[in-house]
N, CA and C of each residue as an Amber inpcrd file, in Angstrom:
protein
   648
  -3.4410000  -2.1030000   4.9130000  -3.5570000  -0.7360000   4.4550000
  -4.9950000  -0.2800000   4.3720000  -5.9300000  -0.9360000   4.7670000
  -7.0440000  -0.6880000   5.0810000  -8.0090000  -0.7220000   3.5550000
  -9.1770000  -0.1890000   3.0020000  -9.7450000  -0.2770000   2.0330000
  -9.4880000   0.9540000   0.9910000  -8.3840000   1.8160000   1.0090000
  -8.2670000   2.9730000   0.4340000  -8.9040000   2.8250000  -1.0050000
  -8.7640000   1.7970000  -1.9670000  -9.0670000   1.9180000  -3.3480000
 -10.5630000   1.4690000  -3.3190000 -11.5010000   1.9880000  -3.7230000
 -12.7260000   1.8420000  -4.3740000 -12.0750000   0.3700000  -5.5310000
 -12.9360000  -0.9360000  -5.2700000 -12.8090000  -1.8910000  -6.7070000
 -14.0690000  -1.4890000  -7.6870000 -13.6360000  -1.3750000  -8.9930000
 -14.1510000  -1.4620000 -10.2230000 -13.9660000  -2.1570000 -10.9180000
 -15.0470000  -3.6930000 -11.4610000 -14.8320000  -3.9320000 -12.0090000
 -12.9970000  -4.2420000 -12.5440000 -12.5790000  -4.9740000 -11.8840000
 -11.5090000  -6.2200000 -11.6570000 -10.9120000  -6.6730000 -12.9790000
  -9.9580000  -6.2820000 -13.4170000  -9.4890000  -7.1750000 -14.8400000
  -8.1150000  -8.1160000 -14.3230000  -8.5340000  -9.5520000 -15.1620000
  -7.5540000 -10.4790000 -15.2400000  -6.2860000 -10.0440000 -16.2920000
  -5.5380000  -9.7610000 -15.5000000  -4.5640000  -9.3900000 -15.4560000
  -3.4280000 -10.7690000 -16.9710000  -2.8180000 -10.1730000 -17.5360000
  -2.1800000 -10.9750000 -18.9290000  -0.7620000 -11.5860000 -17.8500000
  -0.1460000 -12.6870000 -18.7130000   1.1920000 -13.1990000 -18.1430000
   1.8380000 -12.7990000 -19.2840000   1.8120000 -12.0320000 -20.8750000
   2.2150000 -11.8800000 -22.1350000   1.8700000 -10.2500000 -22.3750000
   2.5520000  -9.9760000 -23.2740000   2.4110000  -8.1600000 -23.5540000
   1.1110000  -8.2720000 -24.2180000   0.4940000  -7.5010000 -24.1260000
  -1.2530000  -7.3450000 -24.7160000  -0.7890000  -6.3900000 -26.0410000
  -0.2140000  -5.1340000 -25.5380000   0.2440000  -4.1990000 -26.3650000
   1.3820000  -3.5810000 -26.4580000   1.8200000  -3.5600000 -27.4910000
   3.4880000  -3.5560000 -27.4570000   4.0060000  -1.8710000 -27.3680000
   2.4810000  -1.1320000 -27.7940000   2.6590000   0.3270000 -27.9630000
   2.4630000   0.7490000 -26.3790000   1.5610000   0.4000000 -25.2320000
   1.7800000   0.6830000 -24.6510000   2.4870000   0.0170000 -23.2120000
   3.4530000  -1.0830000 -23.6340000   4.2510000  -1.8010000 -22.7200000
   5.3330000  -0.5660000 -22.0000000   5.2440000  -0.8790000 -20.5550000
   5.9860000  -0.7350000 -19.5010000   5.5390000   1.1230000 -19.8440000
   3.9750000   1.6860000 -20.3760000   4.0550000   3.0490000 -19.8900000
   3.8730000   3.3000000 -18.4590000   4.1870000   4.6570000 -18.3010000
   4.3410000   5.2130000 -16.7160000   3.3930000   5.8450000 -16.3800000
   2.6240000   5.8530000 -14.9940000   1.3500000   6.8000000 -15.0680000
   1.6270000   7.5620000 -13.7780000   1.7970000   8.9960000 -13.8310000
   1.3430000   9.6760000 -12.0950000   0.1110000   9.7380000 -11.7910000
  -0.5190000   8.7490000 -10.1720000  -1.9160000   8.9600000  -9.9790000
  -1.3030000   9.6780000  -9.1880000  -2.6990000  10.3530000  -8.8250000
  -3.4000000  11.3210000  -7.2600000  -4.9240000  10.9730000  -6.7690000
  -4.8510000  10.5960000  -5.7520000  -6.2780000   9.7970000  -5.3890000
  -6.4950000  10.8320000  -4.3510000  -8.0600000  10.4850000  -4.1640000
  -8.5670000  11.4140000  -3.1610000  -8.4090000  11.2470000  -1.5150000
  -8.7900000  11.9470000  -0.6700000  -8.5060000  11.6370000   0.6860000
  -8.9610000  10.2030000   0.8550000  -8.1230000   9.1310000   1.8340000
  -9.0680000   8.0210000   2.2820000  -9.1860000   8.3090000   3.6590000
 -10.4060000   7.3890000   3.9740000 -11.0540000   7.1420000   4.5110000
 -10.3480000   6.1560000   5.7520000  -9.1630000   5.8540000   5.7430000
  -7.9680000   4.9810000   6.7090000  -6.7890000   5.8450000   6.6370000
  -6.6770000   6.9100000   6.2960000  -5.5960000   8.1200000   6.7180000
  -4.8140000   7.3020000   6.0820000  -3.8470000   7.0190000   5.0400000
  -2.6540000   6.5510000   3.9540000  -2.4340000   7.8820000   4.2180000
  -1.6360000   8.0740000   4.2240000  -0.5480000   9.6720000   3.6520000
  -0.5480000   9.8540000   2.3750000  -0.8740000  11.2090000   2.2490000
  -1.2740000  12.0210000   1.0560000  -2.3870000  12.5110000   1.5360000
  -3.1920000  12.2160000   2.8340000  -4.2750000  12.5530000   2.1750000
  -5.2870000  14.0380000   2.6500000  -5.7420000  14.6250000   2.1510000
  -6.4900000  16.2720000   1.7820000  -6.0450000  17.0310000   2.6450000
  -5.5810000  17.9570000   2.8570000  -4.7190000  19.0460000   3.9020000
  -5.7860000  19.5310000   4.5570000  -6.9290000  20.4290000   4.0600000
  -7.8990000  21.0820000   3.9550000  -8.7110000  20.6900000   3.2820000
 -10.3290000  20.6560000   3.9300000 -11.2410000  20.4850000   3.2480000
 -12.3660000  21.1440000   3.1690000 -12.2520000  22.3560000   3.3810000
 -13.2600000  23.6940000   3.4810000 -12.1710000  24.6520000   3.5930000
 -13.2920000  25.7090000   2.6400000 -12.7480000  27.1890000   2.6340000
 -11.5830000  27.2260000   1.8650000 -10.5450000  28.4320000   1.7000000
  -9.9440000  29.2510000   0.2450000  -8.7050000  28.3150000   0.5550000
  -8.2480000  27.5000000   1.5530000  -7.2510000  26.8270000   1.2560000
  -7.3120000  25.6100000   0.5950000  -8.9800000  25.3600000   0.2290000
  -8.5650000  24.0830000  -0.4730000  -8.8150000  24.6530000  -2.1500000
  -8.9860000  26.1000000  -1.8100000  -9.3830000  26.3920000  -3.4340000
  -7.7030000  26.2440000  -4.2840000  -7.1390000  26.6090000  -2.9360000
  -5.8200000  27.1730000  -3.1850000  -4.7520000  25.8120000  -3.3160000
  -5.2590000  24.7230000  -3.0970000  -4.3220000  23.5450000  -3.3850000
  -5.2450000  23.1630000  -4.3530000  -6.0110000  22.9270000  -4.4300000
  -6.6550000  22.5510000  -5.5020000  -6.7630000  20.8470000  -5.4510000
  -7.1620000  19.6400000  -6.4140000  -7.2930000  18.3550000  -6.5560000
  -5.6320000  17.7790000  -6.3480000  -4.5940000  18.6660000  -6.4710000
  -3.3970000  18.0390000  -6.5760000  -2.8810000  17.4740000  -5.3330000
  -3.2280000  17.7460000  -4.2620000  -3.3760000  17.4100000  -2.8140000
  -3.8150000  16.2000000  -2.2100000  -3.8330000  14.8910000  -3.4260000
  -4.2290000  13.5010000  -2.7060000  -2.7620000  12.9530000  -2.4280000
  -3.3170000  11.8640000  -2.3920000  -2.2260000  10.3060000  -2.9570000
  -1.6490000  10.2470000  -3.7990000  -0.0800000  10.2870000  -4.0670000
   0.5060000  10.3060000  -4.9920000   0.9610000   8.9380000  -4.9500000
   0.7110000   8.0360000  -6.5520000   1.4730000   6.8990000  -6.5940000
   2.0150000   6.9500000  -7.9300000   2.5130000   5.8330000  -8.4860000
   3.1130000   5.3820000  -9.7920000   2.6920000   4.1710000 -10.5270000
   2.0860000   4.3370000 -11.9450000   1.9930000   2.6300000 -12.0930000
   2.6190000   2.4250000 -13.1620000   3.1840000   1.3170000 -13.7420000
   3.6710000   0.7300000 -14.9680000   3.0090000  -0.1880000 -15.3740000
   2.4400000  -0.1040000 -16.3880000   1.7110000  -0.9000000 -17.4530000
   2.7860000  -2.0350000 -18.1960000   3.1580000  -3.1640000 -17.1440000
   4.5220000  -4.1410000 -17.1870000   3.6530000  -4.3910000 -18.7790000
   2.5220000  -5.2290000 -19.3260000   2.4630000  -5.8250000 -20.6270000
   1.2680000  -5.2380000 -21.6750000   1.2070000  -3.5860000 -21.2660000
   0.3170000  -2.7880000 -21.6890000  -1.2740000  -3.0630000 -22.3220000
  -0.9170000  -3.4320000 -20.4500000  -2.9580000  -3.5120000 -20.5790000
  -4.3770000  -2.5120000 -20.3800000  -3.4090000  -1.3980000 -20.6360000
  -4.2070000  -0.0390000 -20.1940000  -5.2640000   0.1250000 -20.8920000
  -6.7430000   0.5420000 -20.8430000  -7.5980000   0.4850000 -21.8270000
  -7.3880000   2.0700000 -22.5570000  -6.6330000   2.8450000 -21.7710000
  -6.8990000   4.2630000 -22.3320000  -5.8100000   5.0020000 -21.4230000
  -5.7000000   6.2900000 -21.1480000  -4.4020000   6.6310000 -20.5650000
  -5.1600000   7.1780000 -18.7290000  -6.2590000   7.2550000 -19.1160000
  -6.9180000   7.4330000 -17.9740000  -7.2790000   6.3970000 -16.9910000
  -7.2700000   5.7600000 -17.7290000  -7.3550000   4.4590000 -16.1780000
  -6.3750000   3.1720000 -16.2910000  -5.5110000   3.4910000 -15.8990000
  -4.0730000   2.7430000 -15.9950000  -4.2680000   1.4400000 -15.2300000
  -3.6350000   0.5580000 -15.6060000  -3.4940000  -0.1570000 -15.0750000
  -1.9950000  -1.6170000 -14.7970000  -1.3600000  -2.0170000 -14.0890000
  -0.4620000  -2.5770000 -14.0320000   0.2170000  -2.8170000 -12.5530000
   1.0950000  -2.4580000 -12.3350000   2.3510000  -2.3620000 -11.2620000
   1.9020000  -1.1960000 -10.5960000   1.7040000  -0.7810000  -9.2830000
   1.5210000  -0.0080000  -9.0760000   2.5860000   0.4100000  -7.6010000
   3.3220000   1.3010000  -7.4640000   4.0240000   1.6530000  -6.2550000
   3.6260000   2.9930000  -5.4530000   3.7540000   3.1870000  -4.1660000
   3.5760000   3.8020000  -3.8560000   4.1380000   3.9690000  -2.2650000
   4.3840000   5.1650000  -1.4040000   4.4640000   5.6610000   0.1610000
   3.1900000   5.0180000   0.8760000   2.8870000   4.5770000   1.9170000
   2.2170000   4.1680000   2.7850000   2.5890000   4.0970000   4.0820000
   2.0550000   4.2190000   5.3340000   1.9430000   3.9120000   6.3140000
   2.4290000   2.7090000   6.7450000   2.8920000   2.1380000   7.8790000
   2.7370000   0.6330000   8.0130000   1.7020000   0.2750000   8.9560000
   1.1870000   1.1230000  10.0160000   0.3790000   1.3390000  10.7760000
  -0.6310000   2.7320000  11.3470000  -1.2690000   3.2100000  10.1330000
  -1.7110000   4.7160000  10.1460000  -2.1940000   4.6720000  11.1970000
  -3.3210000   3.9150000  11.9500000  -3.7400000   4.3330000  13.3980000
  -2.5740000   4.7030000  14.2530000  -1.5040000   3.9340000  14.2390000
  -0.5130000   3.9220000  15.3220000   0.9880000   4.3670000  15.6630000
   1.2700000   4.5240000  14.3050000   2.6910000   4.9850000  13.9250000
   2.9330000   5.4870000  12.7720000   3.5520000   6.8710000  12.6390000
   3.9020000   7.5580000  11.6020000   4.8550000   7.1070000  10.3700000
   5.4450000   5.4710000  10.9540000   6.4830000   4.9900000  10.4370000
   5.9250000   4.9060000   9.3820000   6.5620000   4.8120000   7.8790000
   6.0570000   4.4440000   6.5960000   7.1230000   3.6230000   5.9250000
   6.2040000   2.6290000   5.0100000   7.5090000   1.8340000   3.7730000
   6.5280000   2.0030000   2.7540000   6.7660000   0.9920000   2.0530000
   6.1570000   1.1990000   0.6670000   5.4340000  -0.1450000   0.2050000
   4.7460000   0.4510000  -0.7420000   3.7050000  -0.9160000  -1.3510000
   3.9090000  -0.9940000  -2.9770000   4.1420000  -2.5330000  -2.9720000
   4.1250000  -2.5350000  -4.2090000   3.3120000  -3.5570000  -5.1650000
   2.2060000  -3.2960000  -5.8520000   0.8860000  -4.3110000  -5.7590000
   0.4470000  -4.1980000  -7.5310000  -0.6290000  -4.8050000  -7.7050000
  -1.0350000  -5.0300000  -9.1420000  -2.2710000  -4.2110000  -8.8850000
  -1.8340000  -3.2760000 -10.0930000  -3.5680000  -2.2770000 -10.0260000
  -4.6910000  -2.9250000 -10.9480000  -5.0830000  -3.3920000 -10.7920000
  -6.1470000  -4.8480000 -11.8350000  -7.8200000  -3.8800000 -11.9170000
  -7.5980000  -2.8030000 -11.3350000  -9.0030000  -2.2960000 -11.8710000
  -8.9630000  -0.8100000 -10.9030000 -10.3530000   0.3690000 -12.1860000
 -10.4130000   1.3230000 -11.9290000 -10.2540000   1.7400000  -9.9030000
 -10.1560000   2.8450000 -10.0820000 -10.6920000   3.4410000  -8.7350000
 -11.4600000   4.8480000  -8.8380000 -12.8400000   4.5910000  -8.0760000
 -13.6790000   5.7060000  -7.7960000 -12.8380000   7.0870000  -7.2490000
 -11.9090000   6.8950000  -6.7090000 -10.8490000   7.7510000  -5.6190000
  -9.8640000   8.2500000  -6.3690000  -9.7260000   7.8830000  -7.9760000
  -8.6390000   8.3620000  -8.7800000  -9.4150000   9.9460000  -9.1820000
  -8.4800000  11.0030000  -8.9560000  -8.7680000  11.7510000  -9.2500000
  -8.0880000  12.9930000 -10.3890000  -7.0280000  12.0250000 -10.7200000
  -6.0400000  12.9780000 -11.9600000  -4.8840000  11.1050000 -11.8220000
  -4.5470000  11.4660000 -13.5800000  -3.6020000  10.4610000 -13.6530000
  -3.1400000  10.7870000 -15.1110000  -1.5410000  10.9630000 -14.8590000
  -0.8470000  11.4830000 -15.8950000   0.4770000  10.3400000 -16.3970000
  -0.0890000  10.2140000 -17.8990000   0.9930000   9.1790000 -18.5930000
   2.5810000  10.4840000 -18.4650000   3.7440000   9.9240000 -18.0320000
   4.7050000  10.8130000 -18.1810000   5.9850000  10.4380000 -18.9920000
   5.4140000   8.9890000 -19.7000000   6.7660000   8.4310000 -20.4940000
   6.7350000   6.6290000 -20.2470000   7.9380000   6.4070000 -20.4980000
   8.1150000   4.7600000 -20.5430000   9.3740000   4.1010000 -19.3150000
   9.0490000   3.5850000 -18.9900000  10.0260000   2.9420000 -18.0450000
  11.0720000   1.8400000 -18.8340000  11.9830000   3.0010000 -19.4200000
  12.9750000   2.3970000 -20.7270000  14.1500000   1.8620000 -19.6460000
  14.1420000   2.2660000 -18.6750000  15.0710000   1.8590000 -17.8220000
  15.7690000   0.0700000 -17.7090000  13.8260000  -0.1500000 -17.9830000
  14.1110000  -1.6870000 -17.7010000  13.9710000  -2.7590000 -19.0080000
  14.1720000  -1.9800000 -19.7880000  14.6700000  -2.4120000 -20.9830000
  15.6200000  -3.0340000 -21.0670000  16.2760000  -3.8190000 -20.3700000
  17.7040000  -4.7690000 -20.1640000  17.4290000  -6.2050000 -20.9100000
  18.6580000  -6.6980000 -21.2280000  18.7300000  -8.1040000 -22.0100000
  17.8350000  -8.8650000 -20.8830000  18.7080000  -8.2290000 -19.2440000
  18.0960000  -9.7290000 -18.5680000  16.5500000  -9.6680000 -18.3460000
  15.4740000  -8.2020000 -18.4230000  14.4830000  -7.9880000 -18.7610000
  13.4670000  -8.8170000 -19.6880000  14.0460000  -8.4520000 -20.4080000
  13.0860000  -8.9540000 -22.1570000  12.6210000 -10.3480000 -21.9650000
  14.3330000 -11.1360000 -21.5620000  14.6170000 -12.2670000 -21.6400000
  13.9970000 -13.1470000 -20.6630000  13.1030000 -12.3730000 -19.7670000
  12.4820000 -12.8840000 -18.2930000  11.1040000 -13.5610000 -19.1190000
  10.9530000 -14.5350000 -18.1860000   9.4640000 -14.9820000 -17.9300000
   8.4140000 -13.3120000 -17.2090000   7.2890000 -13.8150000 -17.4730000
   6.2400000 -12.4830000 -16.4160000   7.2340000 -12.7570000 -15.0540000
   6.9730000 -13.8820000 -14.4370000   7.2260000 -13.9180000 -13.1110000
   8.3550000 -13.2630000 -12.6470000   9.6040000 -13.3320000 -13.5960000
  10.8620000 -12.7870000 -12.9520000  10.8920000 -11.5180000 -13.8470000
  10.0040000 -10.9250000 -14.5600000  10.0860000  -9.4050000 -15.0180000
   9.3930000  -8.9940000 -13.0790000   8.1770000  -9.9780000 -12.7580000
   7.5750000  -8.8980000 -11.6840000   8.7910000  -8.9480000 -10.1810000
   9.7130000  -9.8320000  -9.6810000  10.8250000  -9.6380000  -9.4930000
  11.6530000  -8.8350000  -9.6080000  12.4060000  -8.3930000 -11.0080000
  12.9220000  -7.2300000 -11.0650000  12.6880000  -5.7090000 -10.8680000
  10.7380000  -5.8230000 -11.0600000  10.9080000  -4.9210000 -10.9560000
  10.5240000  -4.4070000  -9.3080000   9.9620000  -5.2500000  -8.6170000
   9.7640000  -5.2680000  -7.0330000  11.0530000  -4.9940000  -6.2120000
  12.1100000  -5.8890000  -6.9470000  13.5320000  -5.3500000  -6.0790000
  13.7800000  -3.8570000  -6.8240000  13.6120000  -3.8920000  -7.6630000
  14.4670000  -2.2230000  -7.6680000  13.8120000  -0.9870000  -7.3540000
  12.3150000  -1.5530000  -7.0720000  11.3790000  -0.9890000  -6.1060000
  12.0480000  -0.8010000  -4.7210000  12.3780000  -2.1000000  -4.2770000
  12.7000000  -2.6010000  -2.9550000  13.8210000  -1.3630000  -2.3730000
  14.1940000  -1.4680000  -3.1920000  15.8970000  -1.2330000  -3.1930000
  16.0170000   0.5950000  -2.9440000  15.1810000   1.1940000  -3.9530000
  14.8990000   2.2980000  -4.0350000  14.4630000   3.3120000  -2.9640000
  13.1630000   2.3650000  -2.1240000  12.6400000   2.8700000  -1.1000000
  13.4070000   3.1020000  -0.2600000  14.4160000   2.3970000   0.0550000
  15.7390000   2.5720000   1.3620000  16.5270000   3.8210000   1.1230000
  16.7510000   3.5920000  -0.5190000  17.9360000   4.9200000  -0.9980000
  17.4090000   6.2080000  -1.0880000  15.4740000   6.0000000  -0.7090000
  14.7220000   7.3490000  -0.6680000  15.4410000   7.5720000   0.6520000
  14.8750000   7.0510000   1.5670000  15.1830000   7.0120000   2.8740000
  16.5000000   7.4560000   3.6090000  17.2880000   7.0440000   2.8390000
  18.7150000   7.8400000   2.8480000  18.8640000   8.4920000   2.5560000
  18.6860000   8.9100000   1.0430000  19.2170000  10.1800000   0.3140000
  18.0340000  11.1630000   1.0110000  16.8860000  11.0400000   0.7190000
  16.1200000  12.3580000   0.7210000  15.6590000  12.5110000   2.4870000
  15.7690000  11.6120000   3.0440000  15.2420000  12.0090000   4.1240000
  16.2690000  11.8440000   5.4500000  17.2910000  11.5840000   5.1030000
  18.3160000  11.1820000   6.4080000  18.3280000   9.9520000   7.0080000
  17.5300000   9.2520000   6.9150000  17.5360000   7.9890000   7.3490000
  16.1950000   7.7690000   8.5350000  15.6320000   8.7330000   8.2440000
  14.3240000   9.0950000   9.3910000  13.3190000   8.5850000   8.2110000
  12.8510000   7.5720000   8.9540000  11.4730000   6.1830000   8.6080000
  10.2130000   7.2990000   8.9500000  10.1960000   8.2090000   9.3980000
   8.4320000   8.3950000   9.5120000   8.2270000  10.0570000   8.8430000
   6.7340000   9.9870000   8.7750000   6.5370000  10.7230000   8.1270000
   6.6380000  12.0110000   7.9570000   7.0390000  12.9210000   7.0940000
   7.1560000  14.6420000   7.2790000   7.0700000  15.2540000   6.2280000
   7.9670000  16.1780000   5.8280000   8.2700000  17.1030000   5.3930000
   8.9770000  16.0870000   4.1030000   9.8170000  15.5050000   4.0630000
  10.7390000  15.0450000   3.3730000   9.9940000  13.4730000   3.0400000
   9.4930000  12.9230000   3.8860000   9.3750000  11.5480000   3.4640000
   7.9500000  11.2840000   3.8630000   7.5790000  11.8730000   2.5860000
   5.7630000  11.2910000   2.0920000   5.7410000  10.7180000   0.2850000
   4.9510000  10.7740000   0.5370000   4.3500000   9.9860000  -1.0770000
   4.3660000  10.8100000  -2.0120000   4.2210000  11.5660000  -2.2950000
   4.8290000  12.8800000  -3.0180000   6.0720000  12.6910000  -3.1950000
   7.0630000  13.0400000  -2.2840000   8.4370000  12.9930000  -2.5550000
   8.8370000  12.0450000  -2.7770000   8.3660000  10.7730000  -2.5790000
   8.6330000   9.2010000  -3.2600000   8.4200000   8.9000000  -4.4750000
   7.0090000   9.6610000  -4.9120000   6.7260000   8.9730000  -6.2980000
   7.8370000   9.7410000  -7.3730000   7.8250000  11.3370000  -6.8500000
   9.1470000  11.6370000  -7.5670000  10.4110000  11.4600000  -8.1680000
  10.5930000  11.0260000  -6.7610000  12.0300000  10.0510000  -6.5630000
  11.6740000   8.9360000  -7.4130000  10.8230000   7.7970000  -7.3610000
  10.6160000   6.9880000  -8.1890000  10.6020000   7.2940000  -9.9030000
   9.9780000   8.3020000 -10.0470000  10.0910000   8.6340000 -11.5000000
  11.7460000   9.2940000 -12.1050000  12.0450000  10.2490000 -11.1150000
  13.6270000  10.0990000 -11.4550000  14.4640000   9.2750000 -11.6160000
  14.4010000   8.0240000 -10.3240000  15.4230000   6.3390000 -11.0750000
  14.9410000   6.1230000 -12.1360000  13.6420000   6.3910000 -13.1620000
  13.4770000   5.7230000 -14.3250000  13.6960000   7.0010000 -15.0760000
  14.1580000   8.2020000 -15.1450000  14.7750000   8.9240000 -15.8540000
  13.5270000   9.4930000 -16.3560000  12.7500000   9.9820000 -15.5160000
  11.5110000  10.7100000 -16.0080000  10.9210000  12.0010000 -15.3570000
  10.7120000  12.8300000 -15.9340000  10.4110000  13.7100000 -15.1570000
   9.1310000  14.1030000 -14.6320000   9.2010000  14.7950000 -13.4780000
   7.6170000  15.2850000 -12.6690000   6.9270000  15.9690000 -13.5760000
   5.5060000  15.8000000 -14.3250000   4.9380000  16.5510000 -14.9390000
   4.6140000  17.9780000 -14.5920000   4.8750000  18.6770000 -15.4560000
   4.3950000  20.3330000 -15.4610000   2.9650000  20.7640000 -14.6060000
   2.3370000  19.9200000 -14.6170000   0.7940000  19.6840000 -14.9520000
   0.3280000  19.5870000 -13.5930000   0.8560000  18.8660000 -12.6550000
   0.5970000  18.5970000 -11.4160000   1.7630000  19.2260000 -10.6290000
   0.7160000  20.1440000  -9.8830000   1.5530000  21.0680000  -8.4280000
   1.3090000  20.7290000  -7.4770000   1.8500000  20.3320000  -6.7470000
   1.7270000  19.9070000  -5.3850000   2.0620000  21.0380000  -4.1850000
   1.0300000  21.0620000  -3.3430000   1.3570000  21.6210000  -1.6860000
   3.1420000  21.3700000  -1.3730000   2.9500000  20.3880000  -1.2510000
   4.0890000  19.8100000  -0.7840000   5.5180000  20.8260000  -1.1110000
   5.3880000  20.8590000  -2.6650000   6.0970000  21.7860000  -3.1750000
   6.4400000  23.6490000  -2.5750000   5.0420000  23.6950000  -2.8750000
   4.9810000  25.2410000  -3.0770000   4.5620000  25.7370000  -1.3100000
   3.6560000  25.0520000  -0.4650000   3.2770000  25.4390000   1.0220000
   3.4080000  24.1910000   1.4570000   5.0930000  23.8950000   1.6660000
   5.7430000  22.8520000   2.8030000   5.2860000  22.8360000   4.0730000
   4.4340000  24.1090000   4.6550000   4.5240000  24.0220000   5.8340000
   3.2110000  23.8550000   6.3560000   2.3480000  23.6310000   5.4180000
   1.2010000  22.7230000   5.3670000   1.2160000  21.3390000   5.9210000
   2.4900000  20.7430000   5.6050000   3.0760000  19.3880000   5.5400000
   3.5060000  19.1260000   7.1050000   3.9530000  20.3230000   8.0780000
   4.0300000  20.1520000   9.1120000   3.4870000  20.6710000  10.1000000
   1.7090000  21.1090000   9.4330000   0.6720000  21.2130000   9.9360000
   0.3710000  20.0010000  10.4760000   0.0190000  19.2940000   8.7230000
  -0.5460000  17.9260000   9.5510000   0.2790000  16.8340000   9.8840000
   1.5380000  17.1030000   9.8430000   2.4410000  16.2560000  10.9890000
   2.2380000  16.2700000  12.5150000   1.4460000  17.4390000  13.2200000
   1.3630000  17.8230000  14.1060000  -0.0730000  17.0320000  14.4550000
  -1.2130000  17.4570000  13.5990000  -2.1070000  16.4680000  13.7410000
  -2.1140000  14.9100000  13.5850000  -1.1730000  14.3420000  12.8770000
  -1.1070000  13.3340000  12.4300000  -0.9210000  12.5330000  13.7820000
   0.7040000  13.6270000  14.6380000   0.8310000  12.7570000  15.5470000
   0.2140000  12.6160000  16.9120000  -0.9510000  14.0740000  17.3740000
  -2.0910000  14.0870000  17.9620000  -3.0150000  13.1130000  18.2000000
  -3.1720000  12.9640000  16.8310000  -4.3240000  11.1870000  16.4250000
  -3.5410000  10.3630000  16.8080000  -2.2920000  10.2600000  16.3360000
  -1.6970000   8.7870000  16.6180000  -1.2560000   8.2490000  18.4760000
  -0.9370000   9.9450000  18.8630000  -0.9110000   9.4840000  20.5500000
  -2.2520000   9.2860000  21.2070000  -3.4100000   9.5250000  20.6920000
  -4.5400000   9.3150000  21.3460000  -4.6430000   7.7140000  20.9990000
  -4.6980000   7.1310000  19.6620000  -5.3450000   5.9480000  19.2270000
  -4.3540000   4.8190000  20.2640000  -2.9420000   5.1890000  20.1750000
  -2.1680000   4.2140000  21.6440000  -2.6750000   4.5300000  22.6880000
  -3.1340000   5.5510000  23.1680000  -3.1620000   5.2060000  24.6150000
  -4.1680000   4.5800000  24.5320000  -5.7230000   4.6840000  23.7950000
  -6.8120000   4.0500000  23.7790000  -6.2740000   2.5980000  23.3390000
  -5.4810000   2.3370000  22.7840000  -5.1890000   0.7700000  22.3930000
  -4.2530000  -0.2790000  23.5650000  -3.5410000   1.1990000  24.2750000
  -3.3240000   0.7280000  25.7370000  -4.1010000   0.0920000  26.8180000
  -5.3660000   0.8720000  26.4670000  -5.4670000   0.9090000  28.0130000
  -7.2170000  -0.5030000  28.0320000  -7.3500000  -0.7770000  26.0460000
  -8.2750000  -1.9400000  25.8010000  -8.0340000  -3.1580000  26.0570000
């Protein structure tokens, strides 16, 4: 996935709840454009259309603070999921990532606590070691990404209108019974057809970078 996150300062990560007040909270990030094209990233970057989307226009992901090691609500840290690429130079196809956020990012540019992931509050939960809490919650990650894929997008793997990171992290916060904050508006939402602007570019770049990878 290339170097999208800026590392800061790296924290060792707990196998035990640190804090019980803020175990398994939920955070919506939005990161800034990268620098390896991940989806999400800046529509516009000059002139009144970027006044007009404003910062809400990155990377949308999700993290859960599995044994609430967050130092503050602003720089979250834990479980982190998210839409990705599988090959941004080369194919529009996308799945998903699901990784340990162990330290800040320079590229975070808004991040909103939106509740608790009470979902996974189950006997067989509690009752887990770390290792098979991070199990449960990777499969129902796992599991989820497909039923995005079905439900919201038809069963079409690449990227558009319907199946970006935006509409995933959503979807993700709805299986845990949470809702999209007030607070953050997304393009996506309000000028969809922004979205199949740069589908058009997206796949411009991507037929040039094959044939050049053809013909090396």
């Amino acid at each position: 996935m290339g170097n999208y996150f800026f590392k800061e300062q790296e924290k060792e990560m707990s196998v035990v709840v640190v804090n019980k007040e803020r175990e398994l909270d939920v955070y919506l990030n939005i990161y800034a454009n990268s620098s390896d094209q991940l989806i999400g990233e800046k529509i516009y970057k000059k002139g009144a259309i970027e006044e007009l989307v404003g910062t809400n226009s990155g990377h949308y992901s999700i993290i859960i603070d599995r044994n609430g090691e967050s130092d503050d609500d602003q720089h979250p840290v834990g479980i982190e999921i998210h839409l990705v690429m599988k090959r941004p130079n080369l194919s529009n196809e996308t799945a998903y990532s699901c990784s340990t956020r162990n330290h800040n990012s320079s590229k975070l540019i808004k991040t909103v606590k939106v509740g608790k992931a009470l979902f996974f509050q189950t006997k067989e939960y509690v009752e887990s070691n770390d290792t098979n809490k991070w199990v449960i919650l990777v499969k129902h990650f796992d599991d989820l990404f497909y039923k995005f894929i079905q439900e919201q997008c038809s069963g079409d793997m690449y990227w558009g209108r319907s199946n970006n990171c935006h509409n995933y992290a959503r979807f993700c916060l709805e299986s845990l019974h949470l809702s999209w904050p007030d607070s953050v508006v997304s393009p996506a939402d309000d000028y969809p057809f922004l979205l199949e602007v740069l589908k058009i570019q997206k796949c411009e770049s991507i037929a040039t970078n094959q044939t050049s990878h053809q013909t090396n």
